[in-house]
Structure formats: structure tokens, C-alpha cells
mmCIF file of C-alpha atoms and ligand atoms in Angstrom:
data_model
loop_
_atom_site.group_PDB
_atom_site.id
_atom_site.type_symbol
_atom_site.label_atom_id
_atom_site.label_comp_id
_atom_site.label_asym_id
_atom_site.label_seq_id
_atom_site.Cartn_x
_atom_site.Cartn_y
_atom_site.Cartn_z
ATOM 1 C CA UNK Q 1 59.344 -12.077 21.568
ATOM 2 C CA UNK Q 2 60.769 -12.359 25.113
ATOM 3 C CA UNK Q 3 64.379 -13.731 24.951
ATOM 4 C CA UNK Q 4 65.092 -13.864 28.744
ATOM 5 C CA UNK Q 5 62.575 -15.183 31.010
ATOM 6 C CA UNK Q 6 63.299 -17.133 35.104
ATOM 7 C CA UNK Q 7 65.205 -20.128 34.309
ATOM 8 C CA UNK Q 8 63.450 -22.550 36.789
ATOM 9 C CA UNK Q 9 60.031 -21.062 34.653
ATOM 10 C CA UNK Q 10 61.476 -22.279 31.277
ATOM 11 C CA UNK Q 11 62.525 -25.233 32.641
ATOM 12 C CA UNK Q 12 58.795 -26.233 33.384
ATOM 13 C CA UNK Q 13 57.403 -24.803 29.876
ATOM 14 C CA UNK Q 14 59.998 -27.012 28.456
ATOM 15 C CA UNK Q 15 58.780 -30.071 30.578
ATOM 16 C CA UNK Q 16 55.048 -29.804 30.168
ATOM 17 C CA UNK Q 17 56.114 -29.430 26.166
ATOM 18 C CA UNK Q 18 57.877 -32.959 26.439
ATOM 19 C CA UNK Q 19 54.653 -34.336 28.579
ATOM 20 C CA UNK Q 20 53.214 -33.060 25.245
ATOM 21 C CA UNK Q 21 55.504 -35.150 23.126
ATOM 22 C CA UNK Q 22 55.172 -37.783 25.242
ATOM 23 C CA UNK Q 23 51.217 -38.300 25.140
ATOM 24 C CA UNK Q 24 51.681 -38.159 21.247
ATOM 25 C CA UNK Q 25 54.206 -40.983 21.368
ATOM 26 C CA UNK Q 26 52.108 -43.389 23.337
ATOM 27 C CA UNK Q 27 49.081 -42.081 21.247
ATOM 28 C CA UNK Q 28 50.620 -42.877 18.045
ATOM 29 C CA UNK Q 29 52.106 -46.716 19.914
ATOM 30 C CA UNK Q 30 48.619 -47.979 21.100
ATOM 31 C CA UNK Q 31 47.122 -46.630 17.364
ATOM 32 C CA UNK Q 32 49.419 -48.934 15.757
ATOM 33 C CA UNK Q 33 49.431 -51.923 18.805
ATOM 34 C CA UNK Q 34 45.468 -51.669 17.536
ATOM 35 C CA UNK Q 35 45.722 -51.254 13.925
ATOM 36 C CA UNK Q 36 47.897 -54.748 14.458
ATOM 37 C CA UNK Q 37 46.375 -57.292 16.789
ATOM 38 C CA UNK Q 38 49.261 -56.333 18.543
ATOM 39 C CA UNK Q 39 47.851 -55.824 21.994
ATOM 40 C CA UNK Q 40 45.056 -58.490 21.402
ATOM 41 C CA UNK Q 41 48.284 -60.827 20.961
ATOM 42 C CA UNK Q 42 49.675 -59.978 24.940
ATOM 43 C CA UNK Q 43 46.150 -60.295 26.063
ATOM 44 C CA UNK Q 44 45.430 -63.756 24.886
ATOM 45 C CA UNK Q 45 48.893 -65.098 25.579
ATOM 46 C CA UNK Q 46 49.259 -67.505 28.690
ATOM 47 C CA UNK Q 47 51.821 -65.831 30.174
ATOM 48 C CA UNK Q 48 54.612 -63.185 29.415
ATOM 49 C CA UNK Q 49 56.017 -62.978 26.323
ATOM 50 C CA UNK Q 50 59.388 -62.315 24.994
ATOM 51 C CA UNK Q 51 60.037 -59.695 22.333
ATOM 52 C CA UNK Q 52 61.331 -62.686 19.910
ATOM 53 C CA UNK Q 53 58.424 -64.899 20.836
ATOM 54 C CA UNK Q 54 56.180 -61.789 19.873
ATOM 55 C CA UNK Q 55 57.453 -60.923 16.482
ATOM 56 C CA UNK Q 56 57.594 -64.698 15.779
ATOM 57 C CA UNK Q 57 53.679 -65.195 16.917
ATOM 58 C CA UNK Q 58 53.248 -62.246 14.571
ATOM 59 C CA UNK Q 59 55.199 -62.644 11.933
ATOM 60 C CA UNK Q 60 57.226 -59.294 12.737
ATOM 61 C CA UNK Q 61 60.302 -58.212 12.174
ATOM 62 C CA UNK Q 62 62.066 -58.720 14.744
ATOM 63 C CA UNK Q 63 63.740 -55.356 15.586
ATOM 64 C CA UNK Q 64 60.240 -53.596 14.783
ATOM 65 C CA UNK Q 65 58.519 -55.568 17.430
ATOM 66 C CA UNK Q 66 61.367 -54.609 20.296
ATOM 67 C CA UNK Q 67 60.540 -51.021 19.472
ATOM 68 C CA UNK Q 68 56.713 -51.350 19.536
ATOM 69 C CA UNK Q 69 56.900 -53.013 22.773
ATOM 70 C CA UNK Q 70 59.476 -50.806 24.795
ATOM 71 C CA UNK Q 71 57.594 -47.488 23.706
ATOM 72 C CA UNK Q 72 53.827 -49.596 24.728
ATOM 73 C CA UNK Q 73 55.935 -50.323 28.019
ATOM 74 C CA UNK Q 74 57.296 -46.454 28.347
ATOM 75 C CA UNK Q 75 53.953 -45.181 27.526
ATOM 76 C CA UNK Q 76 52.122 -47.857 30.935
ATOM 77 C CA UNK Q 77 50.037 -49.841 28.795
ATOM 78 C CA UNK Q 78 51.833 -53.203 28.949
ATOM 79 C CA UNK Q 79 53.968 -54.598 31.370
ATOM 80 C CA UNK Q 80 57.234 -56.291 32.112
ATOM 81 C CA UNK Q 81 57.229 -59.508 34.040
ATOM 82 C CA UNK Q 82 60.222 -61.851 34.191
ATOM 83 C CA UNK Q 83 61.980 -60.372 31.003
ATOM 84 C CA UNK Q 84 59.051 -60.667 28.760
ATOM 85 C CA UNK Q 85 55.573 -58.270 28.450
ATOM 86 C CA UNK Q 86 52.103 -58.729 29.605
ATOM 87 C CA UNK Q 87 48.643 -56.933 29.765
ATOM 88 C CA UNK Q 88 47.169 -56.722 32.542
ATOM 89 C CA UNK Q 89 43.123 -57.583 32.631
ATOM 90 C CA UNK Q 90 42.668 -53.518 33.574
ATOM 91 C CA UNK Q 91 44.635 -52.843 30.329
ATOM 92 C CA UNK Q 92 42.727 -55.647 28.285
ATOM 93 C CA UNK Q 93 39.399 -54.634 28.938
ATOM 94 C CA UNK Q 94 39.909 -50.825 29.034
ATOM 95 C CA UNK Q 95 41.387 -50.988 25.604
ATOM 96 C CA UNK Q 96 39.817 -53.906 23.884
ATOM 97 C CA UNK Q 97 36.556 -54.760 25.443
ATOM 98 C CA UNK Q 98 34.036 -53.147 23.019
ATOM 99 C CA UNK Q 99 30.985 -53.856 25.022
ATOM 100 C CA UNK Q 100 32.226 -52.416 28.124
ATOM 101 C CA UNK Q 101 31.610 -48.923 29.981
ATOM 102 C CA UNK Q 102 35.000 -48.062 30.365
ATOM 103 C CA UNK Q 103 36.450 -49.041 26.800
ATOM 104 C CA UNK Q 104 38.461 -46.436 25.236
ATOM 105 C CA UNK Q 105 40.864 -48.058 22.622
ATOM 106 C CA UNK Q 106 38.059 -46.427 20.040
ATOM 107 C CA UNK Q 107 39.822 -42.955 20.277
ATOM 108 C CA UNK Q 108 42.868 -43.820 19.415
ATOM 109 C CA UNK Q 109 41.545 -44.774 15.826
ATOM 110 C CA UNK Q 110 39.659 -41.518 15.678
ATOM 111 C CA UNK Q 111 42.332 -39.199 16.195
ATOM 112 C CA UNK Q 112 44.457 -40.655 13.751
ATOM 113 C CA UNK Q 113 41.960 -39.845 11.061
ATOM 114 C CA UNK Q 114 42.740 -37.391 8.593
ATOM 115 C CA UNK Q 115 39.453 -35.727 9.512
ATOM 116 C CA UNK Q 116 40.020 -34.320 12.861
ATOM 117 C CA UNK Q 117 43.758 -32.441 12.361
ATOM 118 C CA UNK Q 118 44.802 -32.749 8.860
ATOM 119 C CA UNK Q 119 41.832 -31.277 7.359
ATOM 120 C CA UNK Q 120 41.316 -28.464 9.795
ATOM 121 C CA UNK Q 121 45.103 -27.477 9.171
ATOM 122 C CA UNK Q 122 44.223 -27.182 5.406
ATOM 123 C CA UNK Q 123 41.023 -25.088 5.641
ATOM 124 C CA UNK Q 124 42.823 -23.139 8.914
ATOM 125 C CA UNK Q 125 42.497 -20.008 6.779
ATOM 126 C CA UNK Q 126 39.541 -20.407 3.734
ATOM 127 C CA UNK Q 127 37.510 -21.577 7.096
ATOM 128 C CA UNK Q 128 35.616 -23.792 4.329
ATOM 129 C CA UNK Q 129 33.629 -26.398 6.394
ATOM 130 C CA UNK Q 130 32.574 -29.592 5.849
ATOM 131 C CA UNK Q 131 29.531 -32.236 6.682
ATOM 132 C CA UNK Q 132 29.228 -36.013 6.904
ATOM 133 C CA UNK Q 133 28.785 -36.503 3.702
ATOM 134 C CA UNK Q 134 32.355 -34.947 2.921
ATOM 135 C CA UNK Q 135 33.727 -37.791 5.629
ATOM 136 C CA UNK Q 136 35.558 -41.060 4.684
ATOM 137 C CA UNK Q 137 34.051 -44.320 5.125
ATOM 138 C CA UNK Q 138 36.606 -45.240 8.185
ATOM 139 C CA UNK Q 139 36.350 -41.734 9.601
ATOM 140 C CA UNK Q 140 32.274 -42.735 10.043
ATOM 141 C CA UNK Q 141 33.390 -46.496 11.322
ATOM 142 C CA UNK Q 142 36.016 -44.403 14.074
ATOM 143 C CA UNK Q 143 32.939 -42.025 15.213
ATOM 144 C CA UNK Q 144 30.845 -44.707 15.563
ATOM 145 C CA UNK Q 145 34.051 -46.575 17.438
ATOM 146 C CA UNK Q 146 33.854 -43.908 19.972
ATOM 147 C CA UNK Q 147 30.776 -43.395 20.047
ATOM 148 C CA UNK Q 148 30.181 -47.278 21.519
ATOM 149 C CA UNK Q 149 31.422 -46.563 25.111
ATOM 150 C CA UNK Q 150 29.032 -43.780 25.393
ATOM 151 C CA UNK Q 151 26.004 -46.301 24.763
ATOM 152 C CA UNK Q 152 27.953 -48.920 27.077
ATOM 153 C CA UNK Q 153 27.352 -46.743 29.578
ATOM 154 C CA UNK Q 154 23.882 -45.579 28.562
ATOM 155 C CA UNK Q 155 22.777 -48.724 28.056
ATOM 156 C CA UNK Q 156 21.436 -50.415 30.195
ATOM 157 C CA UNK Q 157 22.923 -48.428 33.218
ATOM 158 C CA UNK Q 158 22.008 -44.796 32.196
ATOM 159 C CA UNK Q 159 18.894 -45.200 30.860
ATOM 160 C CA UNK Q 160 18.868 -47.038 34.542
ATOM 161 C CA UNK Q 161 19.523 -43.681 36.420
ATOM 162 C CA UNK Q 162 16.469 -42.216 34.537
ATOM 163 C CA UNK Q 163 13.126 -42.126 36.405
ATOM 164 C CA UNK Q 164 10.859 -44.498 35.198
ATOM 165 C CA UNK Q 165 12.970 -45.741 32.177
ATOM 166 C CA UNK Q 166 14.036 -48.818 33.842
ATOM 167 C CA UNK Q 167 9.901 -50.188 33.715
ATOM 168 C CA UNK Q 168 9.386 -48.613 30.295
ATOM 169 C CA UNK Q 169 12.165 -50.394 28.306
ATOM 170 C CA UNK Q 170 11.334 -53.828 30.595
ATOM 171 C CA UNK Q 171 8.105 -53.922 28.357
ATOM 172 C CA UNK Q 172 6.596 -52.663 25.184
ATOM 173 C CA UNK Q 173 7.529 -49.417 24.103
ATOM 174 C CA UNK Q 174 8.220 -47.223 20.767
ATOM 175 C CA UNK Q 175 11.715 -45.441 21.102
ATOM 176 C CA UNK Q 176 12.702 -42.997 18.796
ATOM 177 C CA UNK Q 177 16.965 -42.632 18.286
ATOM 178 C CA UNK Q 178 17.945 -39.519 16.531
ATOM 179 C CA UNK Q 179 21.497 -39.678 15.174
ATOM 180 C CA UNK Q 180 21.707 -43.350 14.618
ATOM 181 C CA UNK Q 181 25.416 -42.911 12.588
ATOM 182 C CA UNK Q 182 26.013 -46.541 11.996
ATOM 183 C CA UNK Q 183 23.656 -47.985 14.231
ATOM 184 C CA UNK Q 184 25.964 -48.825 17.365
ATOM 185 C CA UNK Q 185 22.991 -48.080 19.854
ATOM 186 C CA UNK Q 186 19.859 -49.889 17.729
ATOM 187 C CA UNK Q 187 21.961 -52.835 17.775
ATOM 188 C CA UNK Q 188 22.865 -52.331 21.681
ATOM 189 C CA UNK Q 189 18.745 -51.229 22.588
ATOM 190 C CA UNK Q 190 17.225 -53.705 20.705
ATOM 191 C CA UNK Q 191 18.870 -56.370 22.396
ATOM 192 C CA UNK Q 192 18.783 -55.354 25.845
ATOM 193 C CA UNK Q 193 14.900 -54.104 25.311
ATOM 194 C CA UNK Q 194 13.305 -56.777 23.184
ATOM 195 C CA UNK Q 195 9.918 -55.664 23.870
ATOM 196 C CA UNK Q 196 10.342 -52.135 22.501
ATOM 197 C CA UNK Q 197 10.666 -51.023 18.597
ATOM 198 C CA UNK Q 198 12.332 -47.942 17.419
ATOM 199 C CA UNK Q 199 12.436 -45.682 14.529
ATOM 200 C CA UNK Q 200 15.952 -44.524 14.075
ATOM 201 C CA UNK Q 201 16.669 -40.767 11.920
ATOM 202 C CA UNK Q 202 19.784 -39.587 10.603
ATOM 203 C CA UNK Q 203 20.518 -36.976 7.910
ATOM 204 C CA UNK Q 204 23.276 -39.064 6.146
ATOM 205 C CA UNK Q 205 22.946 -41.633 3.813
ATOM 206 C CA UNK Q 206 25.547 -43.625 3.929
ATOM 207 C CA UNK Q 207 25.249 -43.908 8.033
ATOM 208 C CA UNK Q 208 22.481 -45.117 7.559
ATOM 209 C CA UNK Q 209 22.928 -48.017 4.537
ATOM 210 C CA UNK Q 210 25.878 -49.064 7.346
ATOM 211 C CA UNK Q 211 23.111 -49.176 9.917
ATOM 212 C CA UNK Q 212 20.491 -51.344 7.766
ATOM 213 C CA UNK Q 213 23.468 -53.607 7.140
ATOM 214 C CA UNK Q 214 23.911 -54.551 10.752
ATOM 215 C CA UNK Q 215 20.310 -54.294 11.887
ATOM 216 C CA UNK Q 216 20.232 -57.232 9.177
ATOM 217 C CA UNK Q 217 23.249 -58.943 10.526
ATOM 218 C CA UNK Q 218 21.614 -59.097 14.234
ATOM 219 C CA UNK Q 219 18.557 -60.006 12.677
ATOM 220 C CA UNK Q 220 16.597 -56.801 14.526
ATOM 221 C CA UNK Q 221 15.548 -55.337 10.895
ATOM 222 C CA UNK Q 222 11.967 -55.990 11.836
ATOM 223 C CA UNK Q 223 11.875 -54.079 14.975
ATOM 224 C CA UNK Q 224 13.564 -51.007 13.515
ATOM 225 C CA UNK Q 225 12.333 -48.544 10.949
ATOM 226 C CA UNK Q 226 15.155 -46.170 9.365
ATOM 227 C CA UNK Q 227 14.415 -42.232 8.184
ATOM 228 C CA UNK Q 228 16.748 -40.334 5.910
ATOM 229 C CA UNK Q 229 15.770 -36.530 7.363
ATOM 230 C CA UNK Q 230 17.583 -34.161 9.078
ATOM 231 C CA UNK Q 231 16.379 -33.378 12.897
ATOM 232 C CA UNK Q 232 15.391 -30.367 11.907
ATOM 233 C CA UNK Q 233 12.852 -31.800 9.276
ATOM 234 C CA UNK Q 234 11.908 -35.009 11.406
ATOM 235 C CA UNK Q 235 8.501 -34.762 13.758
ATOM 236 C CA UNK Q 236 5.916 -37.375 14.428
ATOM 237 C CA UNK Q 237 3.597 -36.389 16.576
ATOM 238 C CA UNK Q 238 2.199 -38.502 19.729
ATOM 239 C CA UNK Q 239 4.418 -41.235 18.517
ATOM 240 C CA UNK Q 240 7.024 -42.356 21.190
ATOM 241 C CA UNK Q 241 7.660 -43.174 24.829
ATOM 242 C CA UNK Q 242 11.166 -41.857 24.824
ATOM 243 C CA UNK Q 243 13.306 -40.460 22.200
ATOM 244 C CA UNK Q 244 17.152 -40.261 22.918
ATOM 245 C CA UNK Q 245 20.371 -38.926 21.004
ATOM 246 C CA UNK Q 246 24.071 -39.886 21.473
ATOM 247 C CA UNK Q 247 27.094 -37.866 20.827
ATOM 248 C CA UNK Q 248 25.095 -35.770 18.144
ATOM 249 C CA UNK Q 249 22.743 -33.414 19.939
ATOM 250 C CA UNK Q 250 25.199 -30.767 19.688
ATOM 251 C CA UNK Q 251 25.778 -30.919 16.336
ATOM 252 C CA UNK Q 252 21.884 -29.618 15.311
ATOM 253 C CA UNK Q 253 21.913 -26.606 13.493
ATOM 254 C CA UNK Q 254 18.565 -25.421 15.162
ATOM 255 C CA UNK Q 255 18.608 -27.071 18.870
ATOM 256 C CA UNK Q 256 15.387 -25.248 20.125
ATOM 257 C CA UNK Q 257 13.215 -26.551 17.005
ATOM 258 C CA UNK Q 258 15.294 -30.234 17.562
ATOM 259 C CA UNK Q 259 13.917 -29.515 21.005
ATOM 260 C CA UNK Q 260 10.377 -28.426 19.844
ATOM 261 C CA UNK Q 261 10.183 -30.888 16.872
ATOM 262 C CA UNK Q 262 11.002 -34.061 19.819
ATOM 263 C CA UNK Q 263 8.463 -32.706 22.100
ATOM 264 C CA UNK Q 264 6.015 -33.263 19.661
ATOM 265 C CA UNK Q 265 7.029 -36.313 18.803
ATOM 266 C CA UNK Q 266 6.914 -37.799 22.748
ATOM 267 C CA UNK Q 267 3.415 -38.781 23.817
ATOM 268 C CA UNK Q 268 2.319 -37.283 27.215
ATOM 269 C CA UNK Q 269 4.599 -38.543 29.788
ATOM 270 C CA UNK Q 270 7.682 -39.639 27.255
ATOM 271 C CA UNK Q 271 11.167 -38.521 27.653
ATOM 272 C CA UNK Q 272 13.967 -37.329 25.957
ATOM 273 C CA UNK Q 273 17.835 -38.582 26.812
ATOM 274 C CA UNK Q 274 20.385 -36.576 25.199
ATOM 275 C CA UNK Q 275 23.338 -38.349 26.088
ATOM 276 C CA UNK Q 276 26.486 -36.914 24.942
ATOM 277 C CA UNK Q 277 30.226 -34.708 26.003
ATOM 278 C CA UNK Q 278 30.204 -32.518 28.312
ATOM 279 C CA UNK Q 279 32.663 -29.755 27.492
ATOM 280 C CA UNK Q 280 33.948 -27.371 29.892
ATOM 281 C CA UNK Q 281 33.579 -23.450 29.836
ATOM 282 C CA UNK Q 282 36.454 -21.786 28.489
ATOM 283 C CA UNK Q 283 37.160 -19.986 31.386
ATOM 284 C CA UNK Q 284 37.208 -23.683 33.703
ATOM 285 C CA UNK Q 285 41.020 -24.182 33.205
ATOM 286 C CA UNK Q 286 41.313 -27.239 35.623
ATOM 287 C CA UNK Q 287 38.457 -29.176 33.742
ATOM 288 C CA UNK Q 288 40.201 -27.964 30.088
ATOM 289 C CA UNK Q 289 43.769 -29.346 31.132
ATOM 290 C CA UNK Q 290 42.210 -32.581 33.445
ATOM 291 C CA UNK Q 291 42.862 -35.674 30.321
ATOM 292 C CA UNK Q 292 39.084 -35.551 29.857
ATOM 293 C CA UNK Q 293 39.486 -31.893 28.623
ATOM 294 C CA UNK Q 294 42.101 -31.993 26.594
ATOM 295 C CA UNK Q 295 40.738 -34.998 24.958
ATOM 296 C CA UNK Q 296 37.814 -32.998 23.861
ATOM 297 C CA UNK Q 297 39.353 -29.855 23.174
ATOM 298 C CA UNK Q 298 40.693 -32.076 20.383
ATOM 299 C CA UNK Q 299 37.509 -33.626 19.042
ATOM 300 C CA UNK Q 300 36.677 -30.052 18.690
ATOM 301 C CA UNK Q 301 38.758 -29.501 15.857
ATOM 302 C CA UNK Q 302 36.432 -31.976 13.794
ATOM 303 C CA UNK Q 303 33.244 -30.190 15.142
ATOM 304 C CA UNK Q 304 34.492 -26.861 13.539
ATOM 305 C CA UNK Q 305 34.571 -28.256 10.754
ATOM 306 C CA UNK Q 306 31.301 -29.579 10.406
ATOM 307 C CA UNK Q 307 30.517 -26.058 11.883
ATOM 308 C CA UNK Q 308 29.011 -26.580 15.918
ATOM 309 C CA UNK Q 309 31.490 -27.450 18.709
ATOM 310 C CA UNK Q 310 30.681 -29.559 22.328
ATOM 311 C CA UNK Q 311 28.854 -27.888 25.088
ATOM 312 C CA UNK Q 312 28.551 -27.505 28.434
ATOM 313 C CA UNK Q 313 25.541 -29.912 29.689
ATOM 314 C CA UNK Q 314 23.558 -26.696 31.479
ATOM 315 C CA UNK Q 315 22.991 -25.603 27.473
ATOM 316 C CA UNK Q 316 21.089 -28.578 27.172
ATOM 317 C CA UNK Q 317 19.697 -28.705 30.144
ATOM 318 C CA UNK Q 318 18.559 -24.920 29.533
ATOM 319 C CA UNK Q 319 17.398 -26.034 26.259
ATOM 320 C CA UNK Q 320 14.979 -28.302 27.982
ATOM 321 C CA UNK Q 321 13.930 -26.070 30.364
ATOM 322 C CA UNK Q 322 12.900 -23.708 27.473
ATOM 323 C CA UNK Q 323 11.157 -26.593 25.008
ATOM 324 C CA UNK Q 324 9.093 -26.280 28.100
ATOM 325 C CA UNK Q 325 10.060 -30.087 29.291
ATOM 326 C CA UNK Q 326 9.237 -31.208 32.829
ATOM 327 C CA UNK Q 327 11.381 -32.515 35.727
ATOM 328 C CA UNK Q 328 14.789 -31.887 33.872
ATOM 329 C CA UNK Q 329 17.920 -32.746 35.057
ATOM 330 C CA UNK Q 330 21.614 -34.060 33.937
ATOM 331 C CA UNK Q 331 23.873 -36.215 35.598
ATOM 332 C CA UNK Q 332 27.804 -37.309 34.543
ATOM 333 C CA UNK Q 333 28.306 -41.107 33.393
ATOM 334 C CA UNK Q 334 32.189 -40.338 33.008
ATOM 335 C CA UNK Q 335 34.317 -37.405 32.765
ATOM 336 C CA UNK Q 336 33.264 -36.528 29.279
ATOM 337 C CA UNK Q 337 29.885 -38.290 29.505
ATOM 338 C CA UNK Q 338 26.533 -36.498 30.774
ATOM 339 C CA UNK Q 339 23.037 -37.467 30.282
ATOM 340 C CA UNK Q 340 20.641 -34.544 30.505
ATOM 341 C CA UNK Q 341 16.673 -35.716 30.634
ATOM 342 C CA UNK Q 342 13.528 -34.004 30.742
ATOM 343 C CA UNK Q 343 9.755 -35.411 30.739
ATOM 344 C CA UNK Q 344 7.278 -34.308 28.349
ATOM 345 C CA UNK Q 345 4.220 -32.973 29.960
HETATM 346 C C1 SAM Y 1 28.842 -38.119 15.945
HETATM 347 S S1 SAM Y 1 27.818 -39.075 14.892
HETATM 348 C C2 SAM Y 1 27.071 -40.062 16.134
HETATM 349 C C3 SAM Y 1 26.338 -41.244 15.623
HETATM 350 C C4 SAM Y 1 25.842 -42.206 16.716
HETATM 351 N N1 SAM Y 1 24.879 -41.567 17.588
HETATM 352 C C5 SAM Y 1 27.000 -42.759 17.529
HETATM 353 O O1 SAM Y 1 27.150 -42.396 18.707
HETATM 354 O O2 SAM Y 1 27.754 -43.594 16.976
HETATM 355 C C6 SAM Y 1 26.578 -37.886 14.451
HETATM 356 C C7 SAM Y 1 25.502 -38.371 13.475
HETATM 357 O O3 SAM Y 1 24.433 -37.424 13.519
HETATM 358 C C8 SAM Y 1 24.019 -37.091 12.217
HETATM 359 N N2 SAM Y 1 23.550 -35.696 12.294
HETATM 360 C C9 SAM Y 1 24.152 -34.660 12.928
HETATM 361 N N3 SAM Y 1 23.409 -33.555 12.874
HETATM 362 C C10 SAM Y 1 22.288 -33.883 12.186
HETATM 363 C C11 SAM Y 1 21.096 -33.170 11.838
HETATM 364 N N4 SAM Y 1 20.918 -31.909 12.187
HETATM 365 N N5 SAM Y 1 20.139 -33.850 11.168
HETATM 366 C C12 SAM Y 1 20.302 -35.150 10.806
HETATM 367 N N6 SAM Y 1 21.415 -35.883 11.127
HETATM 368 C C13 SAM Y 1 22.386 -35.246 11.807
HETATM 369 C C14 SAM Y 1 25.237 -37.304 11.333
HETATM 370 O O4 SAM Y 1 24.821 -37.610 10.022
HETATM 371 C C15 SAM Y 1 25.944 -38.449 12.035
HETATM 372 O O5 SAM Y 1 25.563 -39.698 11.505
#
């Protein structure tokens, strides 16, 4: 191991390793400001509030609260204004407003799961893997978490960008949503598109008893028909005017029979959205170390473990090109977001 090396060089290793630090500080603040109510607390107050007027509201202790809000300030999410702390709107709504585009509070709860770093430390050397089925109730309610923003922005807006999907979903229509986890995006399609029905597949059972529960809740149950199969397994032929995926299309074991077994499925004419990351080549080092990268060079640890990892839109957009799909093409929603489409002939 080198023991000398240019001082002004280790002096910015040693910096970017405390921008490290830092980022896991304010990661490990907002997890617990959301665990709490503690941000929803400074958004709905009238104006600033003082730290003692905080842990009061919130029956905190008092010193607890000071430090919570001093590392939420350090870390830019809240704000000081005449001694006492605010959210902005920005703030509010990119952290706590489930239903918009731009929400992104749902990470935090998903990298605090056991799941994603404590489990891949563990099985570092046996390389044992492990599959939904091996995953904790609230790790499935945290993918789904993140997985919401991703069908804010797909729906109605993305679907929006596709040719001819605007007219289709404005009137009857059979849709066909592979990977429905725990039924996020039914809930969200069906009530934009309440002309259309859907038959929603997923290979784990318990995703999908979670789904049936809030199809129920919205009262959509009777537009949406649930299959327990894996992608692999699941064809209908003729049946559907579009078919889409979210945040799961890289996780089939076989993508060109997923491919094959959804171009059978479309009639003539139907599409297919796969909407999900869109993960840098290794060898891109501005998009790895850009926020959006590093984000999801993280949520690759989990996908090792279940045994895939993220790619790079053009593999889906190749894999569309070879399933022998028409007019396709990809475009970005976000920095980790791309929809790739293609038309069925
Ligand atoms: C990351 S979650 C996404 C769920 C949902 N689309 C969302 O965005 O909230 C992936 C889901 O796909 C399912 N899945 C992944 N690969 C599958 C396969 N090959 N066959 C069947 N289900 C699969 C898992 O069971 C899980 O529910």
C-alpha cells in the first residue's frame, strides 16, 4: 500500500470521503424525519417553527428534536427563517407528495431496508441469492414506494409521449401490466383510464394478495383480473392493446421469450411500454458519479441478489428490435427514468 502520495491529492480523496459521510448523514436524517411525521409536521405548520414548539407539537424530547432539525437544516432540506425552521413547498412536494412526478421521499425508506446492504454484506462471499419471496413485507411496501414516482411520471404523461396511446387509453381498451408488485400502477391506470380493463401478472404471491387488497379498497376489483405466473410462463394470445412493465423488466430471467411471449399477447397494432432505470455503462464515469448514478449503483446491490442488475435502455430497446417489434424507440422521463416502446406489427 502506498504510504506517500501529493498532499493537495489526499487532501481531495479525503474530502470527497467526507461528501461520502455527509450524503449518509442527511440520508439517515430525512429516513427518520419520514419514519416520524417529522417533516409532514414543518410542512403543515403556518409559519416557522421553533425547535421547542416542534418537540412540544410532537411530543419529543426536547434535545432529540434540536438535533433532528440542525442535521435536516445541514443536510438543505428544511430551512431557517426568523430563528425557527420551515419547508419550503419545493421541499414539501418533492419529499411528501406521493402522487407527484418528482416525489422522491420513497427512497429513503428503501435504502434503509435490510434487503439492499445488510443482506448482500452477509452472502458477499457464499454469493447465495435470493427472490421475492425471501423479501420482508415492508421491503415489498418500500419497492412499491419507489416504484410510485416512476408511474407518476408514466402516467398519464408518458404513456402521453407514446404515439397513439393518448386516444387508446381515452376509450375502451384491454391493458395488460406485467409486474404489478403491490398494485401502485392498476390503482393509478384504472383511474386515469376508466374505459380500459387490465389483467395484471406477477410471479409472487404475496404482491399480489397486497394488490387485490387495494384494487378492493378503490373499488376497481371489477375492472382488473390478477395472474399468479411468472413472465416467462404468461402468454395470451391476440388479447391486448398495450401491455406495459415498470421497474421490473430487467429483472426477467429470459427477456427475449418475455419479449416473444408479449408479442403474442398484443393484437396487431398494440404496444409494449417498458418503463423502468436506465443504468449507465460501466465505462460512462460522469453518468455513474452524476446523483442519479450513484443512486442506482446502489439499488444494484438488491438486484444481485435476486440475481439480474439495471440496464442500459439500448438493451431494451435492442431487445425490441429483435422480438421483431415495429417503430421502437426510448425516451428519458428523469435521470433514472426511460420508457422504451415498440409497436406490434
Ligand atoms: C421491482 S418490483 C416492481 C413492482 C411494480 N411494477 C412497481 O413498480 O411497484 C418487481 C416485481 O416483479 C415481479 N417479477 C420480477 N420478475 C418476474 C418474473 N420473471 N416473473 C414474474 N414476476 C416477476 C416480482 O415478483 C415483483 O413483484
Amino acid at each position: 500500500m502506498p504510504r506517500t502520495a501529493d498532499p493537495a491529492d489526499v487532501k481531495t480523496a479525503a474530502g470527497s470521503l467526507v461528501g461520502h459521510a455527509a450524503g449518509y448523514v442527511a440520508a439517515r436524517t430525512i429516513d427518520i424525519g419520514l419514519r416520524n411525521g417529522l417533516f409532514h409536521a414543518l410542512a403543515d405548520a403556518d409559519g416557522p417553527l421553533q425547535a421547542t414548539e416542534f418537540a412540544d407539537r410532537l411530543g419529543l424530547d426536547e434535545l432529540y428534536a434540536k438535533v433532528w432539525l440542525r442535521s435536516a437544516h445541514a443536510a438543505g432540506v428544511i430551512d431557517m427563517d426568523r430563528g425557527g425552521y420551515v419547508m419550503t413547498s419545493a421541499m414539501s412536494v418533492a419529499l411528501l407528495g406521493h402522487d407527484h412526478p418528482a416525489y422522491t421521499g420513497s427512497l429513503f425508506g428503501v435504502l434503509g431496508q435490510p434487503e439492499l446492504f445488510d443482506t448482500f454484506t452477509d452472502r458477499l462471499r457464499t454469493g447465495e441469492r435470493l427472490w421475492w419471496d425471501d423479501c420482508s413485507p415492508e421491503f415489498i411496501a418500500a419497492v412499491s414506494g419507489t416504484g410510485r414516482p416512476f408511474y407518476n411520471r408514466l402516467v398519464p404523461g408518458g404513456f402521453g409521449q407514446v404515439p397513439g396511446l393518448a386516444d387508446l387509453l381515452g376509450g375502451t381498451c384491454q391493458v395488460l401490466e406485467l409486474a404489478v408488485g403491490a398494485g401502485t400502477g392498476l390503482v393509478r391506470m384504472a383511474g386515469h383510464y376508466p374505459a380500459a380493463t387490465f389483467v395484471g401478472v406477477d410471479g409472487d404471491a404475496y404482491s399480489l394478495e397486497r394488490t387485490r387488497d387495494r384494487l378492493e379498497e378503490a373499488g376497481i376489483d371489477d375492472r382488473v383480473e390478477l395472474v399468479h405466473s411468472t413472465f416467462e410462463d404468461f402468454e395470451q394470445p391476440d388479447s391486448f392493446d398495450l401491455a406495459v412493465i415498470n421497474i421490473s423488466m430487467h429483472e426477467c430471467r429470459d427477456l427475449p421469450r418475455v419479449a416473444a411471449n408479449v408479442a403474442t399477447s398484443l393484437r396487431s397494432g398494440g404496444t409494449f411500454v417498458i418503463s423502468d432505470f436506465q443504468f449507465p455503462a460501466d465505462d460512462d464515469t460522469a453518468a455513474l458519479r452524476a446523483p442519479a448514478g450513484r443512486v442506482m449503483s446502489g439499488i444494484q446491490f438488491f438486484e444481485a441478489l435476486i440475481d439480474d442488475q439495471l440496464l442500459p435502455t439500448q438493451a431494451f430497446v435492442d431487445l425490441l428490435v429483435a422480438a421483431g417489434f415495429d417503430d421502437v424507440s426510448s425516451f428519458d422521463l428523469s435521470p433514472v427514468h426511460a420508457i422504451t416502446h415498440g409497436r406490434r406489427p
